[in-house]
CSV table of C-alpha atoms and ligand atoms in Angstrom, one decimal:
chain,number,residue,atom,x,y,z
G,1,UNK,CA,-27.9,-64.7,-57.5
G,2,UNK,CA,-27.9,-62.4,-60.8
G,3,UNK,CA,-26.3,-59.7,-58.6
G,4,UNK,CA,-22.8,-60.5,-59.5
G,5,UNK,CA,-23.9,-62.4,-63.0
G,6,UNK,CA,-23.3,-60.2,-66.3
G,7,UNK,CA,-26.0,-57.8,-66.2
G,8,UNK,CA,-28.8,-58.3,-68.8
G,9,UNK,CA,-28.9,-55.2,-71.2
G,10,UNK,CA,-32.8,-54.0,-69.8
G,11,UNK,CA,-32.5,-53.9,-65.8
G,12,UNK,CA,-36.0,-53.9,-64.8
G,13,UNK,CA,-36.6,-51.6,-61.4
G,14,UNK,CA,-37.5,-55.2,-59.5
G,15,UNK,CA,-33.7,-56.4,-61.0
G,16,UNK,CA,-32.3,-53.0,-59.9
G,17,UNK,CA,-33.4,-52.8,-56.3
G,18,UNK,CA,-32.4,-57.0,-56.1
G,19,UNK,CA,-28.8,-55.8,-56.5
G,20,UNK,CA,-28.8,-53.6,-54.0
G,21,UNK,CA,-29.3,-56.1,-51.0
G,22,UNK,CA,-26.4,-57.2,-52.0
G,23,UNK,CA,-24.8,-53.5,-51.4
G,24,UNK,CA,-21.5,-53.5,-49.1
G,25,UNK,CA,-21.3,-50.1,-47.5
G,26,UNK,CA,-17.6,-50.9,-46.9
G,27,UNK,CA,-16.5,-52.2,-50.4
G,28,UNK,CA,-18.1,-49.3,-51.7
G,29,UNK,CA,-16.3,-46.5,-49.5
G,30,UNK,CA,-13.0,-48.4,-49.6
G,31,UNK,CA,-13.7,-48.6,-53.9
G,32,UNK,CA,-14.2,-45.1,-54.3
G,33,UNK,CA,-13.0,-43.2,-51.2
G,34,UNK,CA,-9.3,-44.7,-50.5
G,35,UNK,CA,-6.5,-44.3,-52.4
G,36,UNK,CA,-6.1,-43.6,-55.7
G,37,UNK,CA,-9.2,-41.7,-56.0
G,38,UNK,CA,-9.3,-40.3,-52.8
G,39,UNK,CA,-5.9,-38.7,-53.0
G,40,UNK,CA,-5.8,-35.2,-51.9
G,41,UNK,CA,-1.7,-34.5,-53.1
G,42,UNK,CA,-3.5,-33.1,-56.7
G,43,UNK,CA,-6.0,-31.4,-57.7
G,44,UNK,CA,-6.4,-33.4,-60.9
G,45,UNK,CA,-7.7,-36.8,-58.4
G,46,UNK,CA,-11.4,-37.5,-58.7
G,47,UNK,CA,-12.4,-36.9,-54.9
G,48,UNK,CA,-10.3,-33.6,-55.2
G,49,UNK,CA,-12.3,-32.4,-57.8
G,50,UNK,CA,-15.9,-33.1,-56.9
G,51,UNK,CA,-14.9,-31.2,-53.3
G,52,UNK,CA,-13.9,-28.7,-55.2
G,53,UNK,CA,-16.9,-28.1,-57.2
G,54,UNK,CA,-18.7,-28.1,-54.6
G,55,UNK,CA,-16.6,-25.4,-52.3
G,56,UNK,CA,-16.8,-23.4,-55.0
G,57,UNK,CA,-20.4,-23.5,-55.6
G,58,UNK,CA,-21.4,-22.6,-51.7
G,59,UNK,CA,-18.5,-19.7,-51.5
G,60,UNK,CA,-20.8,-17.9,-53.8
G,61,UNK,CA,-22.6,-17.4,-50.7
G,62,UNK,CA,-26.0,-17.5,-53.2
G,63,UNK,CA,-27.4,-21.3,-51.5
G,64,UNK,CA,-28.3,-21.2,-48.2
G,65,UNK,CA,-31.7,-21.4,-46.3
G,66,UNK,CA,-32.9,-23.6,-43.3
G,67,UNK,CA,-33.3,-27.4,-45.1
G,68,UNK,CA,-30.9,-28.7,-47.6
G,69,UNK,CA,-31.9,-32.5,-48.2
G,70,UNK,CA,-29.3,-34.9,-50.0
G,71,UNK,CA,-30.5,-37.8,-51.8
G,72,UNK,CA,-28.9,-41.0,-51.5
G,73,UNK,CA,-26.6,-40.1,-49.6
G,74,UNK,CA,-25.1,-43.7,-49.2
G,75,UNK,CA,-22.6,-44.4,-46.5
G,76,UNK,CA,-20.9,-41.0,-47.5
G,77,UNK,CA,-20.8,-37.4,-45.7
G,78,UNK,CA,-17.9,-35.9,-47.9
G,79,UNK,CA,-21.0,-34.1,-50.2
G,80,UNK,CA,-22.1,-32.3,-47.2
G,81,UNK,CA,-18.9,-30.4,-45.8
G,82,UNK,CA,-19.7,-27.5,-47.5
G,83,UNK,CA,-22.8,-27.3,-48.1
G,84,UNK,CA,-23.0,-27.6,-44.2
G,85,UNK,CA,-21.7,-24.0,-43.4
G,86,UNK,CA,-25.3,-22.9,-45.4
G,87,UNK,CA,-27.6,-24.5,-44.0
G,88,UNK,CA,-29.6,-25.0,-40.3
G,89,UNK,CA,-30.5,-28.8,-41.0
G,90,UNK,CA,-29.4,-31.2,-43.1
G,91,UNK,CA,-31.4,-34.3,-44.6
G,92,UNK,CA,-29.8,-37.2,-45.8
G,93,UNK,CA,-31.7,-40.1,-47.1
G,94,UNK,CA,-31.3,-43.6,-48.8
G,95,UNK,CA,-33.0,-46.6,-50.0
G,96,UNK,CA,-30.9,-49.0,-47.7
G,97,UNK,CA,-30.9,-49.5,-44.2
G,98,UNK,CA,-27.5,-50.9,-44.0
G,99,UNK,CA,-26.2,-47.2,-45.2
G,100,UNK,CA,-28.9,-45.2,-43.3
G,101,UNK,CA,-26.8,-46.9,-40.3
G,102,UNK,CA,-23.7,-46.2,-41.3
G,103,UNK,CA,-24.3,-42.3,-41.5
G,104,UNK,CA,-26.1,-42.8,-38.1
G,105,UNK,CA,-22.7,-44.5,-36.5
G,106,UNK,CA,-20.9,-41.6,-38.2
G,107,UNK,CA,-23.6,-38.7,-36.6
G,108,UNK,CA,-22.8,-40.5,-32.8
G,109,UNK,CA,-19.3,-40.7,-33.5
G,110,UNK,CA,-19.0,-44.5,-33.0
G,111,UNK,CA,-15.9,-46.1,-33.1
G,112,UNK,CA,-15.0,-47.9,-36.2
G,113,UNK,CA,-16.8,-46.1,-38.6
G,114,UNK,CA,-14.9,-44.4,-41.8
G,115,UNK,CA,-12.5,-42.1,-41.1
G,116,UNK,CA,-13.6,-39.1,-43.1
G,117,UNK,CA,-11.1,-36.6,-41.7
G,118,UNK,CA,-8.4,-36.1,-44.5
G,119,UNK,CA,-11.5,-35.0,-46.8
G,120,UNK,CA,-13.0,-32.6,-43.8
G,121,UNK,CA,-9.5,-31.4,-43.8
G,122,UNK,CA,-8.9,-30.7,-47.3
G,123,UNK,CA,-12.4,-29.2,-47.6
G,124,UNK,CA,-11.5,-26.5,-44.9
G,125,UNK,CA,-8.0,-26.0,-46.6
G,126,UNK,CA,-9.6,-25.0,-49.8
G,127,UNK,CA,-12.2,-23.2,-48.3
G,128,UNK,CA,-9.1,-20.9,-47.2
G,129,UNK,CA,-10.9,-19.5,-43.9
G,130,UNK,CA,-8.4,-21.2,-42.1
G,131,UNK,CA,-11.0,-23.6,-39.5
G,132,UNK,CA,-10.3,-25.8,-37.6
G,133,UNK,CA,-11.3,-29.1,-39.3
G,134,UNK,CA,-13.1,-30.6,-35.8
G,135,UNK,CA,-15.3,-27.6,-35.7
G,136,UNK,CA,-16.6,-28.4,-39.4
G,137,UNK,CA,-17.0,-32.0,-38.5
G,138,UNK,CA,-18.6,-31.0,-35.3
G,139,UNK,CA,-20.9,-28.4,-37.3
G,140,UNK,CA,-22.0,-31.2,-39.7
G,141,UNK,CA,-22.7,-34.1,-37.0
G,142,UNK,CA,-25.4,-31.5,-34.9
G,143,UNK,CA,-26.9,-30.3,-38.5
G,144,UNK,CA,-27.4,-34.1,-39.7
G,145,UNK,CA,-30.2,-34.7,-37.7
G,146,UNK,CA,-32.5,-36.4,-39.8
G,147,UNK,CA,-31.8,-39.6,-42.5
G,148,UNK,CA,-34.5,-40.8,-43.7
G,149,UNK,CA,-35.3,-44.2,-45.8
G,150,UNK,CA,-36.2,-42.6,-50.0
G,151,UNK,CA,-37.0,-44.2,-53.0
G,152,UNK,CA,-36.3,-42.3,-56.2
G,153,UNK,CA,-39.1,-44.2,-57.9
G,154,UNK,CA,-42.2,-42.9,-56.4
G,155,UNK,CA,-43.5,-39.8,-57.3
G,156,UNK,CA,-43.4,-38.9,-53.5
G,157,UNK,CA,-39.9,-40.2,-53.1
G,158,UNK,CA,-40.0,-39.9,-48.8
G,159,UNK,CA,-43.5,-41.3,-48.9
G,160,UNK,CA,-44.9,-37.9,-47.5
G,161,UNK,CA,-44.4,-34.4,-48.8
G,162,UNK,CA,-41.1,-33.1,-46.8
G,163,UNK,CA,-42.8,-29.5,-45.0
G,164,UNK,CA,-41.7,-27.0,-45.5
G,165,UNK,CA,-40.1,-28.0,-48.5
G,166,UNK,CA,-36.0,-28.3,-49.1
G,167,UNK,CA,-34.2,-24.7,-49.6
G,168,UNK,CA,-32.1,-27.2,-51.6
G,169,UNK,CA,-31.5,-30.2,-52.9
G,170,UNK,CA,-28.5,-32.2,-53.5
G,171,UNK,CA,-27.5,-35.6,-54.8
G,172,UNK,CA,-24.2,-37.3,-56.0
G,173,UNK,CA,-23.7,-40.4,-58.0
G,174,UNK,CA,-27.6,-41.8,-57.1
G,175,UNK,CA,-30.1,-41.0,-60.0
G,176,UNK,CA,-28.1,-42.6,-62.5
G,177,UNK,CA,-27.2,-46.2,-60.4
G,178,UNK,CA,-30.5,-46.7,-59.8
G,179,UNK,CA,-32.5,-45.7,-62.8
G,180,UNK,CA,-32.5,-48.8,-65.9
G,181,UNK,CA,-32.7,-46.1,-68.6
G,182,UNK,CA,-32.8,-42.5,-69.3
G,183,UNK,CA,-36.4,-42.2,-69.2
G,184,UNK,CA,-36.2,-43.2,-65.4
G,185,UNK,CA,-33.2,-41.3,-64.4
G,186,UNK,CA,-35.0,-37.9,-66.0
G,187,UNK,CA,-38.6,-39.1,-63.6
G,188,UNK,CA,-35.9,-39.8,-61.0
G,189,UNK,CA,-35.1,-36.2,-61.4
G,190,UNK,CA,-38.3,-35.2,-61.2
G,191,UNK,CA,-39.3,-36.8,-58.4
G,192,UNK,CA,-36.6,-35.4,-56.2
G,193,UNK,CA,-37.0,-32.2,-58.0
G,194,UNK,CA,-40.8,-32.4,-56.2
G,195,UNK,CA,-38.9,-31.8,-52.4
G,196,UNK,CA,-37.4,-28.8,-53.3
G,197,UNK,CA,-39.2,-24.8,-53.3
G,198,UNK,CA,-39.7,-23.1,-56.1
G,199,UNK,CA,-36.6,-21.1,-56.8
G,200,UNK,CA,-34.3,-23.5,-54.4
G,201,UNK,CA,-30.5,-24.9,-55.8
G,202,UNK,CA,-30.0,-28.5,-57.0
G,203,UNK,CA,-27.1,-29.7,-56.9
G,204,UNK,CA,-25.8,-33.2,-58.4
G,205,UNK,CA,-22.5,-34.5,-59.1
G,206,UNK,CA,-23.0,-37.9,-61.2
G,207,UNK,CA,-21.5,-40.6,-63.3
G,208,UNK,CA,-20.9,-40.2,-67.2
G,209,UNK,CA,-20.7,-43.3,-69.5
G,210,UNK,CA,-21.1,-45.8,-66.7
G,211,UNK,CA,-22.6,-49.1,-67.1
G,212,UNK,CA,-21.8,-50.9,-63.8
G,213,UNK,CA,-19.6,-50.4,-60.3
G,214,UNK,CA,-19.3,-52.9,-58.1
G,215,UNK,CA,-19.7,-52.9,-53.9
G,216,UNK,CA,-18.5,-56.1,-52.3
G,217,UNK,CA,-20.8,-59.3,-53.5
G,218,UNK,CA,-23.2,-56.6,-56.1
G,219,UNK,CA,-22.5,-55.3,-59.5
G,220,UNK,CA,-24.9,-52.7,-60.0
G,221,UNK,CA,-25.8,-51.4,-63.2
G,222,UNK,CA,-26.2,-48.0,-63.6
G,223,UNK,CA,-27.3,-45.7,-67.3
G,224,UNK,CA,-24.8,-44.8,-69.1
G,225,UNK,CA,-25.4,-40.9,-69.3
G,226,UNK,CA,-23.9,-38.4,-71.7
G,227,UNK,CA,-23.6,-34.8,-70.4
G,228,UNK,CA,-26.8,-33.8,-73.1
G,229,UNK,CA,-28.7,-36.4,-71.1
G,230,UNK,CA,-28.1,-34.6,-67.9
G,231,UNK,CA,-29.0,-31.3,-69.0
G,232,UNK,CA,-32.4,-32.5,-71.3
G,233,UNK,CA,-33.5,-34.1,-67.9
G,234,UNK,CA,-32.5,-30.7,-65.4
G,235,UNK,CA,-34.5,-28.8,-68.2
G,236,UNK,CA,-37.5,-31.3,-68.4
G,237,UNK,CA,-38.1,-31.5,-64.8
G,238,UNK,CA,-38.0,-27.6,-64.8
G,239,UNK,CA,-34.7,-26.7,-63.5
G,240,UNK,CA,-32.8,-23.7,-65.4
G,241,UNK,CA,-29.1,-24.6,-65.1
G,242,UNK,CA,-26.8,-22.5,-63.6
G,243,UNK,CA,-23.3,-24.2,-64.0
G,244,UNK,CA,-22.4,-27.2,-65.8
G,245,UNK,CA,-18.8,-28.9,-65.3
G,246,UNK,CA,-17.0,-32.4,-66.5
G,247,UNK,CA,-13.9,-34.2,-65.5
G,248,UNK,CA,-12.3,-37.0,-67.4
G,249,UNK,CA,-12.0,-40.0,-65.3
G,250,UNK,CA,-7.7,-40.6,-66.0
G,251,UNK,CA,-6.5,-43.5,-66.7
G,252,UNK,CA,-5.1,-44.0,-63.5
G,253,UNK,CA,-7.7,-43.8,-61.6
G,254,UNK,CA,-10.0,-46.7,-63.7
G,255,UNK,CA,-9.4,-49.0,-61.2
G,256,UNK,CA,-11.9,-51.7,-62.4
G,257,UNK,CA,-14.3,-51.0,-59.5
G,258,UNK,CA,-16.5,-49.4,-62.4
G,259,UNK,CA,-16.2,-48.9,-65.7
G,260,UNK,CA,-17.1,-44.5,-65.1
G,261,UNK,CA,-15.5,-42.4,-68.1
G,262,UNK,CA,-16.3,-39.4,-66.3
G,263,UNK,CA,-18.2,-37.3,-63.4
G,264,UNK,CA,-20.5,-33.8,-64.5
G,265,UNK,CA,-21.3,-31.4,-62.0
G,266,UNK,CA,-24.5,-29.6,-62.3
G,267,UNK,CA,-25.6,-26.0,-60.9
G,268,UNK,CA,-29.5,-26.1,-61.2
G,269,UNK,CA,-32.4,-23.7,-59.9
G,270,UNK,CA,-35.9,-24.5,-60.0
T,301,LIG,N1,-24.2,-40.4,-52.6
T,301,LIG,C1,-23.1,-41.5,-52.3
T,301,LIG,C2,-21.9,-41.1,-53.0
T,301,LIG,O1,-21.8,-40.0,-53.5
T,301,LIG,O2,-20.9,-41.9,-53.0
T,301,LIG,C3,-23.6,-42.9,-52.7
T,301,LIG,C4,-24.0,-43.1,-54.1
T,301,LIG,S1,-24.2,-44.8,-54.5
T,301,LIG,C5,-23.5,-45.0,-56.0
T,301,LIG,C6,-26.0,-44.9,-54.9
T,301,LIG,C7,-26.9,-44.9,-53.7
T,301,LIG,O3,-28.3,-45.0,-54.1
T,301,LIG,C8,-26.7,-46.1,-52.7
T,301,LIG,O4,-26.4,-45.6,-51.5
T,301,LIG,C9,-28.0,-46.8,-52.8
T,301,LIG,O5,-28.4,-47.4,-51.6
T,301,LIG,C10,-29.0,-45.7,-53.2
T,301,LIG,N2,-30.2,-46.2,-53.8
T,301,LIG,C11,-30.5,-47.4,-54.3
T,301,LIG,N3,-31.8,-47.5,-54.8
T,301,LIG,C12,-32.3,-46.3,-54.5
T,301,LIG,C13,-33.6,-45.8,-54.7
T,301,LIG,N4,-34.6,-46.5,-55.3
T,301,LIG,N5,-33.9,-44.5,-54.3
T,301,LIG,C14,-32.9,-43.8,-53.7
T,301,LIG,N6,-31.6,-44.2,-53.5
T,301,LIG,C15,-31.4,-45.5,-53.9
């Protein structure tokens, strides 16, 4: 019941994974991946921009190896097109079941699931090699061959060491929307930081100054981070950072469906 209440100002962990039974994969894809945020017309859009970062990142040609695992990945794929092209297999992972199906129903290629294929399509366009965008989705659907249930929280996050370790590790908008404070989201870090090789990429794309978002029936409350936060907890849980980048959310785009002042981007090596 205190999912969609005011949140009290100290979310205990108990409180935290409460509101996310109450998790609707489809409020939350059409809150933050439809129209306006998902517009691909500009650059300056929020979904734009994050794609961006992350093309840019893998066209270095530096991250690539035979595991990449993604942590919490939600109902999403959109953080994986190019990180796809790197890498033989592809882990996702999440807490819920209800999203861990959802990325299965996209895998098979059920009917009804999200349509992801104007961000597949922009994703090749500014990759620039000029593919054919049902050969990247295709690519992606045989690498995704494992998604696994995580929790953040435990110092062995899939329950068993992942062997061999992840060449690299990659997580957008999780650490901080579950984590009450920024003691938790910097063990959260460290945690996942724990399935990765020594020397292997993390990437993380993540909210700024958020305090809540909202998926269907649940408001979840998530740490408000400054960008100092994020880099004190890359550097604490032994990352050197690579590449740090910030977007200011525009005023268009505060829809209400959070209350996000911004999104960082983050280039670490461990
Ligand atoms: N990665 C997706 C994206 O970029 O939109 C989804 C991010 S969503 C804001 C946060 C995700 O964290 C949800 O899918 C949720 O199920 C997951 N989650 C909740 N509790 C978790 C936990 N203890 N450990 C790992 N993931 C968790």
């Amino acid at each position: 019941a205190g999912a969609t209440a005011a949140a009290p100002r100290h979310e205990t962990l108990a409180a935290l994974r409460e509101g996310y039974q109450h998790f609707d994969p489809r409020a939350y894809l059409q809150n933050n991946y439809l129209p306006p945020r998902a517009d691909f017309s500009s650059e300056e859009f929020v979904v734009p921009w994050k794609l961006r970062c992350l093309a840019e990142t893998f066209a270095s040609g530096e991250i690539h190896g035979r595991t990449l695992i993604d942590v919490g990945s939600g109902p999403t794929i959109y953080q994986l097109l190019s990180a796809c092209d790197h890498f033989e297999e592809i882990v996702a992972t999440d807490y819920l079941a209800v999203n861990r199906e959802e990325l299965g129903r996209w895998v098979r290629g059920e009917p009804g699931t999200f349509d992801w294929s104007p961000f597949i399509q922009h994703v090749c366009k500014i990759e620039g090699r000029g593919e054919p965008w049902q050969e990247k989705e295709r690519r992606l659907r045989d690498r995704l061959s494992r998604i696994l249930p995580i929790d953040v929280h435990r110092p062995d996050p899939l329950g068993a060491p992942l062997r061999p370790p992840a060449d690299a590790l990659l997580s957008a908008f999780c650490l901080e929307a579950v984590s009450p404070d920024r003691a938790a989201f910097a063990r959260a870090l460290a945690h996942v930081g724990s399935l990765l090789r020594p020397g292997g990429h993390a990437l993380l794309l993540g909210a700024l100054g958020e305090s809540f978002y909202l998926a269907g029936a649940a408001r979840l409350p998530v740490v408000p981070l400054a960008e100092d936060d994020v880099r004190t907890a890359l550097t604490g849980a032994g990352f050197a950072l690579r590449d740090f980048r910030s977007y200011a959310m525009p005023p268009a785009l505060r829809t209400g469906v959070d209350d996000v002042d911004g999104v960082f981007f983050a280039h670490a090596q461990k």
